[in-house]
Amino acid sequence: MFVLATAAVLLALLLAVIRAIRGPTVFDRVLAGNTVGTLAILLLASIGFLTGRPEFLDIGLTYGLLNLIGTFAVLKFFRHGDLAYDVDENKEGKAWK
Amino acid sequence: MALVYDMPRRKRFDNKTREQQMRSLVLAVALFLFWLALSGHYTPFLLTIGVLCVALTVFVASRMLIVDDEGQPMELLLAAPAYWAWLYVEIAKSAVTVTRIILDPRLPISPTFTRVRASQKTTAGLATYANSITLTPGTITTGVSGDILTVHAIIREGADDLEAGGMDRRVRQFEGDA
Amino acid sequence: MEVIADAISWILIALGSFFLVSGAIGLIRMPDVYTRMHAASVIDTLGAMLLILGFVFQAGFSLLALKLLFVIALLFFFGPVASHAMAQAALHAEIEPLLAEDRRGRKVPGDDEPEPGGQPEGVPST
């Protein structure tokens, strides 16, 4: 049963990585990266059950939190061209292209 | 809430009302339970560290002025489980719809942009509505200005449903229960 | 009792795996970034949550089950935030969505007057 779950997660991971490679825009890649993060949590959980070492889940939780921060950092950079962007400073932002 | 920038400094930091104390207490209890759940080791040393971490977090959070009805909506706590159950059924329904579209060889999508009005009274209610729309597969909130939400839906029917306002009423009821 | 819990978790894990894979197929098949986000949210919501609920039934009443529920809560609260940020950033970068119908100019009940030009704030003018 856990083998099935692991196989499904790996297949989904493969497809997400293909999307990340094909792009075409940076937002497709960020989206694929975010999905890879979600799938990594699931992979860690199912491998933990598969090998009888459920402590892997703690790593998964940490990975999920870091994944969110990473996604925001990339999005913020591509939206404002700056990680320390201040809303009051510039209403329009500098659309980075 | 959002207008703290204009408040005088003294009022922001010193005038702790009873309500703020209550919110801080609820936050502290919730954080400590979270610590207990994640730690799994209950030695006096680790428990002391936990108490210190919780105290520091609550202190920093109240200095950041996020322990208010927007950042820590404790009133919604009791009504939340019923709302989440309802939302989960909605998520399951629309996820099945989206999965059907994905697996259909013709890929019958009709992406639609629309705008809907959110009738919630509090910012926490508005955030709940916007996030519920995004959480439901097939619709994404792309922008909020005032009480108007811009929504991208993968099929026309998704946009129609939101314009009919069923979810809006449910969130308002959830907010009103509290 | 044990058998019933096993059967439920089997069903949940199988369903979750199915939704994971079909969401990932959608990620490949959909034509533009906004529609791909809808496919990804199938993975984030139904796929991941059913799979983890299946694991919860395997874990039984333990600290492990609680941690699995934290993972569900994490996806439940942070998933939409990330999706919303992505959609907004893509709109801001003026990536044009493929649209069958654009109702952004529509009058919402309660509007006193239609906005000039019919384009609400935050939407790139085309």
Tab-separated table of C-alpha atoms in Angstrom:
chain	number	residue	atom	x	y	z
A	1	MET	CA	0.000	0.000	0.000
A	2	PHE	CA	2.785	2.408	0.884
A	3	VAL	CA	4.579	1.266	-2.253
A	4	LEU	CA	1.553	2.402	-4.272
A	5	ALA	CA	1.539	5.799	-2.549
A	6	THR	CA	5.298	6.226	-3.075
A	7	ALA	CA	5.014	5.266	-6.736
A	8	ALA	CA	2.164	7.747	-7.276
A	9	VAL	CA	4.103	10.540	-5.585
A	10	LEU	CA	7.195	9.775	-7.675
A	11	LEU	CA	5.174	9.771	-10.910
A	12	ALA	CA	3.581	13.115	-9.980
A	13	LEU	CA	7.037	14.459	-9.085
A	14	LEU	CA	8.347	13.445	-12.502
A	15	LEU	CA	5.513	15.284	-14.269
A	16	ALA	CA	6.016	18.378	-12.087
A	17	VAL	CA	9.734	18.404	-12.858
A	18	ILE	CA	8.950	18.139	-16.591
A	19	ARG	CA	6.736	21.223	-16.204
A	20	ALA	CA	9.496	23.026	-14.329
A	21	ILE	CA	11.948	22.294	-17.137
A	22	ARG	CA	9.570	23.186	-19.975
A	23	GLY	CA	8.479	26.470	-18.404
A	24	PRO	CA	7.743	28.604	-20.446
A	25	THR	CA	7.328	31.509	-17.998
A	26	VAL	CA	9.056	31.894	-14.661
A	27	PHE	CA	5.681	31.546	-12.926
A	28	ASP	CA	5.185	28.087	-14.413
A	29	ARG	CA	8.502	27.129	-12.891
A	30	VAL	CA	7.602	28.613	-9.504
A	31	LEU	CA	4.272	26.774	-9.617
A	32	ALA	CA	6.016	23.513	-10.470
A	33	GLY	CA	8.547	24.165	-7.707
A	34	ASN	CA	5.773	24.717	-5.184
A	35	THR	CA	4.100	21.476	-6.284
A	36	VAL	CA	7.412	19.630	-5.962
A	37	GLY	CA	7.575	20.959	-2.392
A	38	THR	CA	4.120	19.594	-1.552
A	39	LEU	CA	4.981	16.260	-3.145
A	40	ALA	CA	8.268	16.130	-1.221
A	41	ILE	CA	6.341	16.303	2.069
A	42	LEU	CA	4.142	13.420	0.915
A	43	LEU	CA	7.174	11.455	-0.293
A	44	LEU	CA	8.912	11.911	3.066
A	45	ALA	CA	5.769	10.782	4.904
A	46	SER	CA	5.254	7.685	2.751
A	47	ILE	CA	8.936	6.711	2.798
A	48	GLY	CA	8.812	7.101	6.575
A	49	PHE	CA	5.967	4.602	6.742
A	50	LEU	CA	7.575	2.350	4.145
A	51	THR	CA	10.809	2.004	6.082
A	52	GLY	CA	9.120	2.026	9.490
A	53	ARG	CA	10.782	5.267	10.529
A	54	PRO	CA	7.956	7.833	10.793
A	55	GLU	CA	10.363	10.436	12.253
A	56	PHE	CA	10.881	11.464	8.619
A	57	LEU	CA	7.655	13.416	8.997
A	58	ASP	CA	9.388	16.084	11.092
A	59	ILE	CA	11.686	16.760	8.158
A	60	GLY	CA	8.609	16.952	5.940
A	61	LEU	CA	6.971	19.580	8.166
A	62	THR	CA	10.121	21.701	8.154
A	63	TYR	CA	10.420	21.298	4.413
A	64	GLY	CA	6.832	22.503	3.955
A	65	LEU	CA	7.483	25.667	5.946
A	66	LEU	CA	10.713	26.390	4.060
A	67	ASN	CA	8.984	25.710	0.731
A	68	LEU	CA	6.430	28.447	1.449
A	69	ILE	CA	9.146	30.966	2.295
A	70	GLY	CA	11.131	30.005	-0.804
A	71	THR	CA	8.100	30.436	-3.065
A	72	PHE	CA	7.400	33.869	-1.611
A	73	ALA	CA	11.027	34.943	-1.939
A	74	VAL	CA	11.125	34.042	-5.641
A	75	LEU	CA	7.722	35.634	-6.332
A	76	LYS	CA	8.629	38.784	-4.465
A	77	PHE	CA	11.880	39.056	-6.357
A	78	PHE	CA	10.195	38.671	-9.734
A	79	ARG	CA	7.387	41.010	-8.837
A	80	HIS	CA	9.341	43.855	-7.303
A	81	GLY	CA	12.922	43.118	-8.356
A	82	ASP	CA	13.853	43.452	-4.698
A	83	LEU	CA	13.383	41.299	-1.616
A	84	ALA	CA	13.201	44.243	0.801
A	85	TYR	CA	10.374	45.956	-1.053
A	86	ASP	CA	8.337	48.432	0.975
A	87	VAL	CA	4.730	49.132	0.004
A	88	ASP	CA	4.888	52.754	1.155
A	89	GLU	CA	8.011	53.416	-0.858
A	90	ASN	CA	6.666	52.814	-4.329
A	91	LYS	CA	3.036	52.061	-5.071
A	92	GLU	CA	3.567	50.605	-8.506
A	93	GLY	CA	6.649	48.477	-7.959
A	94	LYS	CA	9.217	47.786	-10.628
A	95	ALA	CA	7.834	45.027	-12.804
A	96	TRP	CA	10.937	42.969	-13.437
A	97	LYS	CA	11.122	41.398	-16.837
B	1	MET	CA	-5.954	46.706	12.506
B	2	ALA	CA	-4.689	48.162	9.281
B	3	LEU	CA	-4.669	51.743	10.466
B	4	VAL	CA	-2.103	51.361	13.251
B	5	TYR	CA	0.362	53.546	11.371
B	6	ASP	CA	-1.527	56.666	12.449
B	7	MET	CA	-1.856	55.734	16.106
B	8	PRO	CA	0.323	57.500	18.649
B	9	ARG	CA	3.185	55.347	19.859
B	10	ARG	CA	2.093	55.317	23.492
B	11	LYS	CA	-1.296	53.927	22.636
B	12	ARG	CA	0.166	51.205	20.436
B	13	PHE	CA	2.426	49.659	23.031
B	14	ASP	CA	1.201	50.538	26.485
B	15	ASN	CA	-2.553	50.557	26.400
B	16	LYS	CA	-3.107	46.831	26.754
B	17	THR	CA	-6.788	46.213	26.919
B	18	ARG	CA	-8.391	43.218	28.532
B	19	GLU	CA	-9.241	41.891	25.099
B	20	GLN	CA	-5.621	41.994	23.945
B	21	GLN	CA	-4.531	40.156	27.082
B	22	MET	CA	-7.140	37.484	26.388
B	23	ARG	CA	-5.935	37.127	22.795
B	24	SER	CA	-2.311	36.855	23.951
B	25	LEU	CA	-3.298	34.178	26.462
B	26	VAL	CA	-5.156	32.121	23.837
B	27	LEU	CA	-2.180	32.481	21.490
B	28	ALA	CA	0.240	31.375	24.216
B	29	VAL	CA	-1.841	28.294	25.088
B	30	ALA	CA	-2.156	27.337	21.421
B	31	LEU	CA	1.583	27.758	20.830
B	32	PHE	CA	2.464	25.710	23.904
B	33	LEU	CA	0.159	22.880	22.815
B	34	PHE	CA	1.885	23.033	19.410
B	35	TRP	CA	5.267	22.751	21.146
B	36	LEU	CA	4.085	19.747	23.178
B	37	ALA	CA	2.779	18.027	20.059
B	38	LEU	CA	5.962	18.536	18.064
B	39	SER	CA	8.428	17.811	20.864
B	40	GLY	CA	7.279	14.444	22.197
B	41	HIS	CA	9.825	14.606	25.038
B	42	TYR	CA	8.487	15.892	28.332
B	43	THR	CA	11.518	16.499	30.536
B	44	PRO	CA	11.515	19.578	32.818
B	45	PHE	CA	14.378	21.128	30.843
B	46	LEU	CA	12.581	20.933	27.494
B	47	LEU	CA	9.305	22.148	29.011
B	48	THR	CA	11.100	25.198	30.448
B	49	ILE	CA	12.634	25.940	27.053
B	50	GLY	CA	9.154	25.613	25.549
B	51	VAL	CA	7.647	28.107	27.996
B	52	LEU	CA	10.451	30.564	27.259
B	53	CYS	CA	10.010	30.208	23.489
B	54	VAL	CA	6.257	30.732	23.768
B	55	ALA	CA	6.774	33.817	25.943
B	56	LEU	CA	9.261	35.264	23.455
B	57	THR	CA	6.967	34.552	20.492
B	58	VAL	CA	3.933	36.137	22.158
B	59	PHE	CA	6.037	39.157	23.150
B	60	VAL	CA	7.356	39.653	19.607
B	61	ALA	CA	3.887	39.091	18.118
B	62	SER	CA	2.315	41.718	20.360
B	63	ARG	CA	5.130	44.161	19.548
B	64	MET	CA	4.371	43.522	15.861
B	65	LEU	CA	0.713	44.371	16.612
B	66	ILE	CA	-0.546	41.192	14.986
B	67	VAL	CA	-2.373	39.949	18.090
B	68	ASP	CA	-5.686	41.549	17.133
B	69	ASP	CA	-8.997	40.495	15.620
B	70	GLU	CA	-7.306	40.118	12.234
B	71	GLY	CA	-4.131	38.274	13.170
B	72	GLN	CA	-5.520	36.136	15.942
B	73	PRO	CA	-9.285	35.731	15.387
B	74	MET	CA	-10.078	33.632	18.469
B	75	GLU	CA	-13.818	34.338	18.178
B	76	LEU	CA	-13.899	32.211	15.038
B	77	LEU	CA	-12.318	29.221	16.801
B	78	LEU	CA	-15.562	27.601	17.965
B	79	ALA	CA	-17.412	28.007	14.670
B	80	ALA	CA	-14.370	26.928	12.631
B	81	PRO	CA	-14.675	23.092	12.640
B	82	ALA	CA	-18.212	23.160	11.170
B	83	TYR	CA	-17.083	25.642	8.505
B	84	TRP	CA	-14.000	23.581	7.644
B	85	ALA	CA	-16.117	20.454	7.250
B	86	TRP	CA	-18.476	22.314	4.907
B	87	LEU	CA	-15.509	23.779	2.985
B	88	TYR	CA	-13.906	20.361	2.671
B	89	VAL	CA	-17.023	18.944	1.031
B	90	GLU	CA	-16.984	21.883	-1.415
B	91	ILE	CA	-13.278	21.282	-2.124
B	92	ALA	CA	-13.912	17.598	-2.794
B	93	LYS	CA	-16.796	18.374	-5.161
B	94	SER	CA	-14.895	20.906	-7.228
B	95	ALA	CA	-11.689	18.833	-7.198
B	96	VAL	CA	-13.655	15.991	-8.789
B	97	THR	CA	-14.984	18.448	-11.399
B	98	VAL	CA	-11.473	19.704	-12.200
B	99	THR	CA	-10.123	16.131	-12.352
B	100	ARG	CA	-12.847	15.239	-14.866
B	101	ILE	CA	-11.799	18.205	-17.009
B	102	ILE	CA	-8.125	17.213	-16.828
B	103	LEU	CA	-8.780	13.609	-17.808
B	104	ASP	CA	-11.247	14.508	-20.568
B	105	PRO	CA	-9.467	14.041	-23.928
B	106	ARG	CA	-11.082	17.240	-25.301
B	107	LEU	CA	-9.902	19.320	-22.309
B	108	PRO	CA	-13.184	21.296	-22.054
B	109	ILE	CA	-11.945	24.411	-20.273
B	110	SER	CA	-13.475	27.863	-20.587
B	111	PRO	CA	-11.286	30.133	-18.424
B	112	THR	CA	-13.240	33.100	-17.096
B	113	PHE	CA	-12.234	36.188	-15.174
B	114	THR	CA	-14.907	37.754	-13.036
B	115	ARG	CA	-15.325	40.035	-10.063
B	116	VAL	CA	-17.526	39.360	-7.067
B	117	ARG	CA	-18.468	41.384	-4.033
B	118	ALA	CA	-17.553	40.077	-0.575
B	119	SER	CA	-20.172	41.034	2.003
B	120	GLN	CA	-18.140	40.133	5.116
B	121	LYS	CA	-17.869	42.752	7.823
B	122	THR	CA	-14.456	41.878	9.295
B	123	THR	CA	-11.055	41.547	7.646
B	124	ALA	CA	-10.741	38.012	9.029
B	125	GLY	CA	-14.048	37.121	7.338
B	126	LEU	CA	-12.890	38.662	4.051
B	127	ALA	CA	-9.613	36.744	4.231
B	128	THR	CA	-11.535	33.541	4.964
B	129	TYR	CA	-13.736	34.090	1.907
B	130	ALA	CA	-10.848	34.935	-0.429
B	131	ASN	CA	-8.774	31.979	0.790
B	132	SER	CA	-11.746	29.619	0.556
B	133	ILE	CA	-12.209	30.623	-3.094
B	134	THR	CA	-8.517	29.971	-3.761
B	135	LEU	CA	-8.513	26.701	-1.828
B	136	THR	CA	-11.391	25.363	-3.910
B	137	PRO	CA	-9.852	23.865	-7.065
B	138	GLY	CA	-11.146	25.600	-10.179
B	139	THR	CA	-11.260	29.122	-8.764
B	140	ILE	CA	-8.427	31.444	-7.690
B	141	THR	CA	-8.696	34.889	-6.132
B	142	THR	CA	-6.218	37.009	-8.038
B	143	GLY	CA	-6.825	40.358	-6.406
B	144	VAL	CA	-8.664	42.169	-3.652
B	145	SER	CA	-9.515	45.853	-3.753
B	146	GLY	CA	-11.860	47.006	-1.048
B	147	ASP	CA	-14.633	44.426	-0.951
B	148	ILE	CA	-14.349	43.457	-4.626
B	149	LEU	CA	-12.517	40.213	-5.384
B	150	THR	CA	-11.125	39.422	-8.836
B	151	VAL	CA	-11.508	35.693	-9.482
B	152	HIS	CA	-10.134	33.429	-12.192
B	153	ALA	CA	-12.241	30.338	-12.829
B	154	ILE	CA	-11.284	27.411	-15.039
B	155	ILE	CA	-14.814	26.915	-16.347
B	156	ARG	CA	-17.717	29.324	-16.787
B	157	GLU	CA	-19.864	27.430	-14.295
B	158	GLY	CA	-17.320	28.066	-11.530
B	159	ALA	CA	-17.616	31.816	-12.085
B	160	ASP	CA	-21.419	31.544	-12.249
B	161	ASP	CA	-21.501	29.745	-8.878
B	162	LEU	CA	-19.427	32.443	-7.212
B	163	GLU	CA	-21.544	35.209	-8.719
B	164	ALA	CA	-24.611	33.477	-7.291
B	165	GLY	CA	-22.963	34.002	-3.880
B	166	GLY	CA	-23.556	30.698	-2.057
B	167	MET	CA	-20.078	30.593	-0.529
B	168	ASP	CA	-20.268	34.300	0.357
B	169	ARG	CA	-23.411	33.662	2.413
B	170	ARG	CA	-21.865	30.639	4.122
B	171	VAL	CA	-18.764	32.636	5.162
B	172	ARG	CA	-20.971	35.466	6.444
B	173	GLN	CA	-22.930	32.959	8.493
B	174	PHE	CA	-19.670	31.509	9.861
B	175	GLU	CA	-18.526	35.003	10.772
B	176	GLY	CA	-21.911	35.828	12.310
B	177	ASP	CA	-21.948	32.654	14.454
B	178	ALA	CA	-18.804	33.710	16.188
C	1	MET	CA	-11.675	-2.958	14.116
C	2	GLU	CA	-8.131	-3.194	12.838
C	3	VAL	CA	-9.381	-4.569	9.527
C	4	ILE	CA	-11.894	-1.748	9.045
C	5	ALA	CA	-9.270	0.935	9.711
C	6	ASP	CA	-6.934	-0.809	7.269
C	7	ALA	CA	-9.620	-0.938	4.601
C	8	ILE	CA	-10.500	2.756	5.053
C	9	SER	CA	-6.860	3.773	4.853
C	10	TRP	CA	-6.373	1.633	1.735
C	11	ILE	CA	-9.263	3.388	0.017
C	12	LEU	CA	-8.085	6.851	1.087
C	13	ILE	CA	-4.501	6.219	-0.036
C	14	ALA	CA	-5.621	4.815	-3.400
C	15	LEU	CA	-7.947	7.779	-4.008
C	16	GLY	CA	-5.278	10.242	-2.910
C	17	SER	CA	-2.720	8.683	-5.266
C	18	PHE	CA	-5.219	8.900	-8.111
C	19	PHE	CA	-5.849	12.613	-7.523
C	20	LEU	CA	-2.100	13.293	-7.160
C	21	VAL	CA	-1.327	11.745	-10.519
C	22	SER	CA	-4.270	13.336	-12.314
C	23	GLY	CA	-3.363	16.748	-10.898
C	24	ALA	CA	0.177	16.276	-12.189
C	25	ILE	CA	-1.180	15.265	-15.605
C	26	GLY	CA	-3.189	18.500	-15.558
C	27	LEU	CA	0.005	20.389	-14.799
C	28	ILE	CA	1.354	19.086	-18.110
C	29	ARG	CA	-1.818	19.307	-20.195
C	30	MET	CA	-3.175	22.743	-19.290
C	31	PRO	CA	-2.437	25.508	-21.797
C	32	ASP	CA	-1.400	28.477	-19.614
C	33	VAL	CA	-0.103	29.337	-16.164
C	34	TYR	CA	-3.471	30.271	-14.628
C	35	THR	CA	-5.187	27.050	-15.673
C	36	ARG	CA	-2.149	25.086	-14.474
C	37	MET	CA	-2.665	26.605	-11.037
C	38	HIS	CA	-6.106	24.994	-10.892
C	39	ALA	CA	-4.564	21.614	-11.674
C	40	ALA	CA	-1.891	22.148	-9.009
C	41	SER	CA	-4.544	22.974	-6.430
C	42	VAL	CA	-6.087	19.530	-6.968
C	43	ILE	CA	-2.732	18.083	-5.823
C	44	ASP	CA	-2.472	20.490	-2.886
C	45	THR	CA	-5.999	19.937	-1.598
C	46	LEU	CA	-7.715	16.658	-2.362
C	47	GLY	CA	-4.705	14.554	-3.394
C	48	ALA	CA	-2.409	15.432	-0.505
C	49	MET	CA	-5.136	15.527	2.129
C	50	LEU	CA	-6.683	12.162	1.219
C	51	LEU	CA	-3.242	10.534	1.150
C	52	ILE	CA	-2.356	11.952	4.560
C	53	LEU	CA	-5.755	11.005	6.012
C	54	GLY	CA	-4.989	7.485	4.851
C	55	PHE	CA	-1.667	7.643	6.727
C	56	VAL	CA	-3.513	8.938	9.820
C	57	PHE	CA	-5.632	5.775	9.852
C	58	GLN	CA	-2.412	3.733	9.708
C	59	ALA	CA	-0.818	5.701	12.534
C	60	GLY	CA	-3.765	5.306	14.927
C	61	PHE	CA	-4.061	7.483	18.037
C	62	SER	CA	-0.510	8.697	18.483
C	63	LEU	CA	1.693	11.750	18.304
C	64	LEU	CA	2.437	10.736	14.730
C	65	ALA	CA	-1.221	11.127	13.719
C	66	LEU	CA	-1.210	14.600	15.275
C	67	LYS	CA	1.847	15.552	13.227
C	68	LEU	CA	0.161	14.271	10.071
C	69	LEU	CA	-2.814	16.502	10.932
C	70	PHE	CA	-0.374	19.418	11.226
C	71	VAL	CA	0.768	18.692	7.671
C	72	ILE	CA	-2.882	18.879	6.550
C	73	ALA	CA	-3.292	22.173	8.419
C	74	LEU	CA	-0.114	23.485	6.785
C	75	LEU	CA	-1.454	22.731	3.304
C	76	PHE	CA	-4.912	24.039	4.254
C	77	PHE	CA	-3.685	27.438	5.440
C	78	PHE	CA	-0.562	28.098	3.360
C	79	GLY	CA	-1.600	26.512	0.052
C	80	PRO	CA	-4.103	29.222	-0.924
C	81	VAL	CA	-1.720	31.966	0.213
C	82	ALA	CA	0.986	30.695	-2.152
C	83	SER	CA	-1.506	30.206	-5.040
C	84	HIS	CA	-2.889	33.700	-4.574
C	85	ALA	CA	0.599	35.233	-4.483
C	86	MET	CA	1.521	33.355	-7.657
C	87	ALA	CA	-1.590	34.412	-9.564
C	88	GLN	CA	-1.171	38.014	-8.489
C	89	ALA	CA	2.521	38.084	-9.407
C	90	ALA	CA	1.768	36.567	-12.832
C	91	LEU	CA	-0.943	39.180	-13.470
C	92	HIS	CA	1.419	41.912	-12.316
C	93	ALA	CA	4.063	40.704	-14.775
C	94	GLU	CA	1.386	41.161	-17.466
C	95	ILE	CA	1.203	37.536	-18.489
C	96	GLU	CA	-2.017	37.423	-20.464
C	97	PRO	CA	-4.462	34.719	-19.414
C	98	LEU	CA	-6.161	32.648	-22.079
C	99	LEU	CA	-9.789	33.569	-21.620
C	100	ALA	CA	-13.037	32.227	-22.981
C	101	GLU	CA	-14.888	35.054	-21.315
C	102	ASP	CA	-13.755	38.187	-19.464
C	103	ARG	CA	-16.259	39.501	-16.954
C	104	ARG	CA	-13.875	41.802	-15.121
C	105	GLY	CA	-15.845	44.794	-16.376
C	106	ARG	CA	-19.155	43.471	-15.104
C	107	LYS	CA	-21.251	45.463	-12.713
C	108	VAL	CA	-21.448	43.836	-9.287
C	109	PRO	CA	-24.778	44.195	-7.456
C	110	GLY	CA	-24.288	47.095	-5.070
C	111	ASP	CA	-21.998	49.066	-7.373
C	112	ASP	CA	-23.170	52.650	-7.405
C	113	GLU	CA	-21.615	53.343	-10.767
C	114	PRO	CA	-19.506	51.273	-13.142
C	115	GLU	CA	-15.826	52.037	-12.811
C	116	PRO	CA	-14.463	54.272	-15.567
C	117	GLY	CA	-13.232	52.109	-18.405
C	118	GLY	CA	-14.652	49.042	-16.701
C	119	GLN	CA	-11.204	47.880	-15.549
C	120	PRO	CA	-10.965	47.391	-11.794
C	121	GLU	CA	-7.777	48.097	-9.894
C	122	GLY	CA	-4.962	45.554	-9.992
C	123	VAL	CA	-5.749	44.317	-13.486
C	124	PRO	CA	-3.190	45.114	-16.169
C	125	SER	CA	-4.758	47.295	-18.822
C	126	THR	CA	-4.521	45.720	-22.223
